[in-house]
PDB file of C-alpha atoms in Angstrom:
ATOM      1  CA  MET A   1      -0.072  -0.198  -0.010  1.00 84.00           C
ATOM      2  CA  LYS A   2       1.208   3.371  -0.616  1.00 91.00           C
ATOM      3  CA  LEU A   3       1.327   5.927   1.858  1.00 93.00           C
ATOM      4  CA  TYR A   4       1.248   9.732   1.034  1.00 97.00           C
ATOM      5  CA  PHE A   5       3.064  11.979   3.256  1.00 98.00           C
ATOM      6  CA  LEU A   6       2.751  15.708   2.432  1.00 98.00           C
ATOM      7  CA  THR A   7       5.140  18.289   3.586  1.00 97.00           C
ATOM      8  CA  THR A   8       7.645  20.683   2.084  1.00 96.00           C
ATOM      9  CA  ASN A   9       9.796  20.722   5.196  1.00 95.00           C
ATOM     10  CA  PRO A  10      13.378  18.670   4.332  1.00 96.00           C
ATOM     11  CA  PHE A  11      13.658  17.656   8.052  1.00 96.00           C
ATOM     12  CA  LYS A  12      10.318  16.154   8.120  1.00 97.00           C
ATOM     13  CA  MET A  13      10.793  14.439   4.795  1.00 97.00           C
ATOM     14  CA  GLY A  14      14.096  13.063   6.334  1.00 96.00           C
ATOM     15  CA  GLU A  15      12.948  12.067   9.330  1.00 97.00           C
ATOM     16  CA  ALA A  16       9.829  10.093   8.034  1.00 97.00           C
ATOM     17  CA  LYS A  17      12.331   8.391   5.578  1.00 96.00           C
ATOM     18  CA  ASP A  18      14.491   7.576   8.068  1.00 96.00           C
ATOM     19  CA  TYR A  19      11.769   6.145  10.190  1.00 97.00           C
ATOM     20  CA  PHE A  20      10.576   3.987   7.442  1.00 96.00           C
ATOM     21  CA  ALA A  21      14.297   2.877   6.627  1.00 95.00           C
ATOM     22  CA  PHE A  22      15.595   2.413  10.040  1.00 95.00           C
ATOM     23  CA  ARG A  23      12.393   0.260  11.197  1.00 94.00           C
ATOM     24  CA  LYS A  24      12.508  -1.939   8.100  1.00 94.00           C
ATOM     25  CA  ILE A  25       8.937  -1.089   7.013  1.00 91.00           C
ATOM     26  CA  ASN A  26       8.852  -2.576   3.657  1.00 85.00           C
ATOM     27  CA  ASP A  27       5.226  -3.486   3.074  1.00 84.00           C
ATOM     28  CA  LEU A  28       4.090   0.148   3.094  1.00 89.00           C
ATOM     29  CA  GLU A  29       5.490   2.378   0.707  1.00 93.00           C
ATOM     30  CA  LEU A  30       6.281   5.796   1.889  1.00 95.00           C
ATOM     31  CA  CYS A  31       5.732   8.649  -0.848  1.00 97.00           C
ATOM     32  CA  VAL A  32       6.556  11.812   0.015  1.00 97.00           C
ATOM     33  CA  VAL A  33       4.564  14.605  -1.761  1.00 98.00           C
ATOM     34  CA  GLU A  34       6.054  18.289  -1.670  1.00 97.00           C
ATOM     35  CA  ARG A  35       3.205  19.957  -1.030  1.00 96.00           C
ATOM     36  CA  ASP A  36       2.486  23.090   1.478  1.00 93.00           C
ATOM     37  CA  VAL A  37      -0.410  22.231   3.334  1.00 94.00           C
ATOM     38  CA  GLN A  38      -1.952  25.099   5.500  1.00 90.00           C
ATOM     39  CA  GLU A  39      -1.738  25.607   9.027  1.00 90.00           C
ATOM     40  CA  ILE A  40      -4.739  27.069  10.709  1.00 91.00           C
ATOM     41  CA  LEU A  41      -3.833  29.168  13.828  1.00 89.00           C
ATOM     42  CA  HIS A  42      -5.700  27.187  17.076  1.00 88.00           C
ATOM     43  CA  PRO A  43      -4.317  26.507  20.482  1.00 88.00           C
ATOM     44  CA  ASP A  44      -5.179  22.976  20.423  1.00 93.00           C
ATOM     45  CA  VAL A  45      -2.361  21.024  17.936  1.00 94.00           C
ATOM     46  CA  GLY A  46      -4.861  18.103  17.383  1.00 95.00           C
ATOM     47  CA  VAL A  47      -7.364  20.452  15.727  1.00 96.00           C
ATOM     48  CA  ILE A  48      -4.511  22.036  13.552  1.00 96.00           C
ATOM     49  CA  VAL A  49      -3.092  18.584  12.279  1.00 97.00           C
ATOM     50  CA  ARG A  50      -6.824  17.208  11.873  1.00 97.00           C
ATOM     51  CA  GLN A  51      -7.297  19.958   9.581  1.00 97.00           C
ATOM     52  CA  LYS A  52      -4.050  19.530   7.655  1.00 97.00           C
ATOM     53  CA  ALA A  53      -5.223  15.985   7.299  1.00 98.00           C
ATOM     54  CA  ILE A  54      -8.157  16.746   5.621  1.00 98.00           C
ATOM     55  CA  ASP A  55      -6.976  19.302   3.451  1.00 97.00           C
ATOM     56  CA  ALA A  56      -4.215  17.143   2.039  1.00 98.00           C
ATOM     57  CA  TYR A  57      -6.548  14.254   1.394  1.00 97.00           C
ATOM     58  CA  GLU A  58      -8.759  16.847  -0.294  1.00 97.00           C
ATOM     59  CA  TYR A  59      -5.746  17.474  -2.565  1.00 97.00           C
ATOM     60  CA  MET A  60      -4.551  13.936  -3.146  1.00 97.00           C
ATOM     61  CA  ARG A  61      -7.778  12.087  -2.965  1.00 96.00           C
ATOM     62  CA  HIS A  62      -5.665   9.066  -1.363  1.00 95.00           C
ATOM     63  CA  PRO A  63      -5.125   8.284   2.084  1.00 93.00           C
ATOM     64  CA  CYS A  64      -2.436  10.578   3.469  1.00 95.00           C
ATOM     65  CA  VAL A  65      -0.396  11.569   6.410  1.00 97.00           C
ATOM     66  CA  VAL A  66       0.800  14.955   7.531  1.00 98.00           C
ATOM     67  CA  GLU A  67       2.763  16.263  10.650  1.00 97.00           C
ATOM     68  CA  HIS A  68       2.702  19.082  13.054  1.00 95.00           C
ATOM     69  CA  GLY A  69       5.003  19.431  15.924  1.00 94.00           C
ATOM     70  CA  GLY A  70       4.510  21.513  19.367  1.00 93.00           C
ATOM     71  CA  LEU A  71       6.953  22.547  22.162  1.00 95.00           C
ATOM     72  CA  PHE A  72       5.259  23.103  25.293  1.00 95.00           C
ATOM     73  CA  MET A  73       6.915  24.665  27.984  1.00 95.00           C
ATOM     74  CA  ASP A  74       5.870  23.867  31.641  1.00 96.00           C
ATOM     75  CA  ALA A  75       6.249  27.229  32.702  1.00 96.00           C
ATOM     76  CA  LEU A  76       4.297  28.710  30.181  1.00 93.00           C
ATOM     77  CA  PRO A  77       1.189  26.535  29.533  1.00 89.00           C
ATOM     78  CA  GLY A  78       0.411  25.758  26.355  1.00 85.00           C
ATOM     79  CA  LEU A  79       3.269  27.691  24.713  1.00 87.00           C
ATOM     80  CA  PRO A  80       4.575  27.874  22.238  1.00 87.00           C
ATOM     81  CA  GLY A  81       2.403  24.911  21.389  1.00 85.00           C
ATOM     82  CA  GLY A  82       1.071  24.973  17.768  1.00 83.00           C
ATOM     83  CA  VAL A  83       2.463  27.973  16.943  1.00 83.00           C
ATOM     84  CA  GLY A  84       6.350  27.367  17.834  1.00 82.00           C
ATOM     85  CA  LYS A  85       7.194  27.568  14.170  1.00 80.00           C
ATOM     86  CA  ILE A  86       5.917  30.906  13.976  1.00 83.00           C
ATOM     87  CA  VAL A  87       7.754  32.074  17.187  1.00 87.00           C
ATOM     88  CA  TRP A  88      10.787  30.016  16.169  1.00 83.00           C
ATOM     89  CA  ASN A  89      11.002  32.013  12.937  1.00 83.00           C
ATOM     90  CA  ALA A  90      10.493  35.288  14.750  1.00 88.00           C
ATOM     91  CA  VAL A  91      12.956  34.783  17.698  1.00 89.00           C
ATOM     92  CA  GLY A  92      15.099  31.537  17.117  1.00 82.00           C
ATOM     93  CA  ASP A  93      16.975  30.473  20.505  1.00 85.00           C
ATOM     94  CA  ARG A  94      15.718  33.732  22.041  1.00 89.00           C
ATOM     95  CA  MET A  95      12.956  31.601  23.053  1.00 90.00           C
ATOM     96  CA  CYS A  96      15.207  30.307  26.001  1.00 91.00           C
ATOM     97  CA  SER A  97      15.067  33.417  27.745  1.00 90.00           C
ATOM     98  CA  PHE A  98      10.792  33.468  27.806  1.00 90.00           C
ATOM     99  CA  LEU A  99      11.725  31.516  30.827  1.00 92.00           C
ATOM    100  CA  ARG A 100      12.642  33.814  33.971  1.00 91.00           C
ATOM    101  CA  GLU A 101      14.942  32.963  36.623  1.00 91.00           C
ATOM    102  CA  GLY A 102      13.370  30.410  38.909  1.00 93.00           C
ATOM    103  CA  ASP A 103      10.917  28.990  36.424  1.00 95.00           C
ATOM    104  CA  ALA A 104      10.898  25.416  35.457  1.00 95.00           C
ATOM    105  CA  ARG A 105      12.985  24.577  32.370  1.00 97.00           C
ATOM    106  CA  SER A 106      10.944  21.432  31.724  1.00 97.00           C
ATOM    107  CA  ALA A 107       9.176  20.913  28.897  1.00 97.00           C
ATOM    108  CA  THR A 108       7.609  18.337  26.486  1.00 97.00           C
ATOM    109  CA  VAL A 109       7.870  18.030  22.601  1.00 97.00           C
ATOM    110  CA  ARG A 110       5.038  16.253  20.959  1.00 97.00           C
ATOM    111  CA  ALA A 111       4.643  15.223  17.182  1.00 97.00           C
ATOM    112  CA  PHE A 112       1.210  14.848  15.600  1.00 97.00           C
ATOM    113  CA  LEU A 113       0.404  12.700  12.539  1.00 98.00           C
ATOM    114  CA  GLY A 114      -2.850  13.363  10.978  1.00 97.00           C
ATOM    115  CA  TYR A 115      -4.306  10.635   8.841  1.00 97.00           C
ATOM    116  CA  CYS A 116      -6.976  10.943   6.657  1.00 96.00           C
ATOM    117  CA  ASP A 117      -8.697   8.322   4.325  1.00 93.00           C
ATOM    118  CA  GLY A 118     -11.390   9.897   2.919  1.00 94.00           C
ATOM    119  CA  LYS A 119     -14.029   8.353   5.509  1.00 94.00           C
ATOM    120  CA  ARG A 120     -11.997   9.136   8.795  1.00 94.00           C
ATOM    121  CA  VAL A 121      -9.436  11.242  10.336  1.00 96.00           C
ATOM    122  CA  SER A 122      -7.350   9.980  13.066  1.00 96.00           C
ATOM    123  CA  VAL A 123      -4.519  11.820  15.013  1.00 97.00           C
ATOM    124  CA  HIS A 124      -1.542  10.174  16.453  1.00 97.00           C
ATOM    125  CA  VAL A 125       0.951  11.565  19.030  1.00 97.00           C
ATOM    126  CA  GLY A 126       4.368  10.929  20.254  1.00 98.00           C
ATOM    127  CA  GLU A 127       6.061  12.591  22.835  1.00 98.00           C
ATOM    128  CA  THR A 128       9.127  13.291  24.759  1.00 98.00           C
ATOM    129  CA  ARG A 129      10.003  15.006  28.091  1.00 98.00           C
ATOM    130  CA  GLY A 130      12.825  17.056  28.711  1.00 98.00           C
ATOM    131  CA  THR A 131      13.977  20.395  29.388  1.00 98.00           C
ATOM    132  CA  ILE A 132      14.862  23.827  27.501  1.00 97.00           C
ATOM    133  CA  ALA A 133      18.926  24.526  27.274  1.00 96.00           C
ATOM    134  CA  ASP A 134      19.725  27.957  28.441  1.00 94.00           C
ATOM    135  CA  ARG A 135      20.983  28.498  24.844  1.00 95.00           C
ATOM    136  CA  ALA A 136      20.674  26.963  21.209  1.00 95.00           C
ATOM    137  CA  ARG A 137      23.543  24.122  20.702  1.00 96.00           C
ATOM    138  CA  GLY A 138      24.158  21.685  17.640  1.00 97.00           C
ATOM    139  CA  ALA A 139      24.305  21.841  13.954  1.00 96.00           C
ATOM    140  CA  TYR A 140      21.108  20.084  13.451  1.00 95.00           C
ATOM    141  CA  GLN A 141      18.374  22.748  13.022  1.00 92.00           C
ATOM    142  CA  PHE A 142      15.245  21.553  12.645  1.00 92.00           C
ATOM    143  CA  ALA A 143      12.724  23.790  14.588  1.00 89.00           C
ATOM    144  CA  TRP A 144      13.602  23.989  18.192  1.00 91.00           C
ATOM    145  CA  ASP A 145      15.953  20.812  18.382  1.00 96.00           C
ATOM    146  CA  PRO A 146      18.634  22.818  19.320  1.00 96.00           C
ATOM    147  CA  ILE A 147      17.363  24.013  22.586  1.00 96.00           C
ATOM    148  CA  PHE A 148      15.382  20.717  23.659  1.00 97.00           C
ATOM    149  CA  ILE A 149      17.228  18.606  25.722  1.00 98.00           C
ATOM    150  CA  PRO A 150      15.706  15.299  26.027  1.00 98.00           C
ATOM    151  CA  GLU A 151      15.266  13.591  29.665  1.00 97.00           C
ATOM    152  CA  GLN A 152      18.344  11.138  30.433  1.00 95.00           C
ATOM    153  CA  SER A 153      20.716  13.324  28.074  1.00 97.00           C
ATOM    154  CA  ALA A 154      23.040  16.354  28.479  1.00 97.00           C
ATOM    155  CA  GLU A 155      22.840  17.075  24.631  1.00 98.00           C
ATOM    156  CA  THR A 156      20.222  18.558  22.795  1.00 98.00           C
ATOM    157  CA  TYR A 157      18.767  17.218  19.626  1.00 98.00           C
ATOM    158  CA  GLY A 158      20.449  19.950  17.662  1.00 97.00           C
ATOM    159  CA  GLU A 159      23.811  18.463  19.018  1.00 98.00           C
ATOM    160  CA  MET A 160      22.523  14.829  18.690  1.00 97.00           C
ATOM    161  CA  GLY A 161      21.614  14.725  15.223  1.00 95.00           C
ATOM    162  CA  ARG A 162      19.044  12.511  13.184  1.00 94.00           C
ATOM    163  CA  GLU A 163      20.762   9.451  14.193  1.00 94.00           C
ATOM    164  CA  LYS A 164      21.170   9.748  18.041  1.00 97.00           C
ATOM    165  CA  LYS A 165      17.694  11.540  18.157  1.00 97.00           C
ATOM    166  CA  ARG A 166      15.795   8.369  17.234  1.00 96.00           C
ATOM    167  CA  ALA A 167      16.204   7.021  20.728  1.00 96.00           C
ATOM    168  CA  SER A 168      13.685   9.346  22.030  1.00 97.00           C
ATOM    169  CA  SER A 169      12.130  11.210  18.714  1.00 97.00           C
ATOM    170  CA  PRO A 170       8.411  12.219  19.289  1.00 98.00           C
ATOM    171  CA  VAL A 171       8.231  11.919  15.335  1.00 97.00           C
ATOM    172  CA  PHE A 172       9.707   8.182  15.756  1.00 97.00           C
ATOM    173  CA  ARG A 173       6.718   7.519  18.775  1.00 98.00           C
ATOM    174  CA  ALA A 174       3.871   9.217  16.612  1.00 98.00           C
ATOM    175  CA  TRP A 175       4.848   7.108  13.454  1.00 97.00           C
ATOM    176  CA  ASP A 176       5.078   4.083  15.933  1.00 96.00           C
ATOM    177  CA  GLU A 177       1.806   4.794  17.346  1.00 95.00           C
ATOM    178  CA  PHE A 178       0.298   5.410  13.779  1.00 96.00           C
ATOM    179  CA  LEU A 179       1.634   2.235  12.723  1.00 94.00           C
ATOM    180  CA  LYS A 180      -0.067   0.160  15.382  1.00 91.00           C
ATOM    181  CA  THR A 181      -3.433   1.181  14.084  1.00 85.00           C
ATOM    182  CA  ILE A 182      -2.963  -0.338  10.951  1.00 68.00           C
ATOM    183  CA  SER A 183      -4.979  -3.487  10.451  1.00 45.00           C
ATOM    184  CA  VAL A 184      -3.672  -6.380   8.640  1.00 30.00           C
ATOM    185  CA  GLU A 185      -6.224  -7.777   6.245  1.00 24.00           C
ATOM    186  CA  ALA A 186      -4.909  -8.340   2.879  1.00 26.00           C
ATOM    187  CA  GLY A 187      -1.419  -6.689   3.607  1.00 41.00           C
ATOM    188  CA  ARG A 188      -1.752  -3.352   5.467  1.00 41.00           C
ATOM    189  CA  ALA A 189      -4.907  -1.511   5.051  1.00 43.00           C
ATOM    190  CA  SER A 190      -6.272   2.027   6.431  1.00 41.00           C
ATOM    191  CA  PRO A 191      -6.594   2.340  10.196  1.00 40.00           C
TER     192      PRO A 191
END
């Protein structure tokens, strides 16, 4: 079965392809379609990704997946959340200074995969707990990866790079959750 993944983000493309190669998923063909899917502004990332999945299906007319991520700082409930890309593009690693002295630096990163097959929409979430660094570190520049330190690590995802990130990647966890919902009838079928 072909699974269409719509994005224009080269990091999302790379991580999705890496997931399928690393997990050795051979009975489901990931077909990346370079297509920008409009993102609505909403405080609930699940709502954002559901709408992206519907819009992607309306374009493709085939089962497809989209991704949207969020960084959630405990000291700033819900923020930057689903608008993290907008905030990151505007301020970059100055986001680290959103937290005042004495604020908890703990945070969660979440990856949301939205799937639409024309009949139903489902959302699958992977998350990783960690902390916000004092400043950006590392060469892997995918969104806030240079400022997020996953639990049980001293390195940011930016310092780890894609390969080391796999072990705690919220994207890998979201894909794992999504693929658990695939039923086996005649090969892989829609969730």
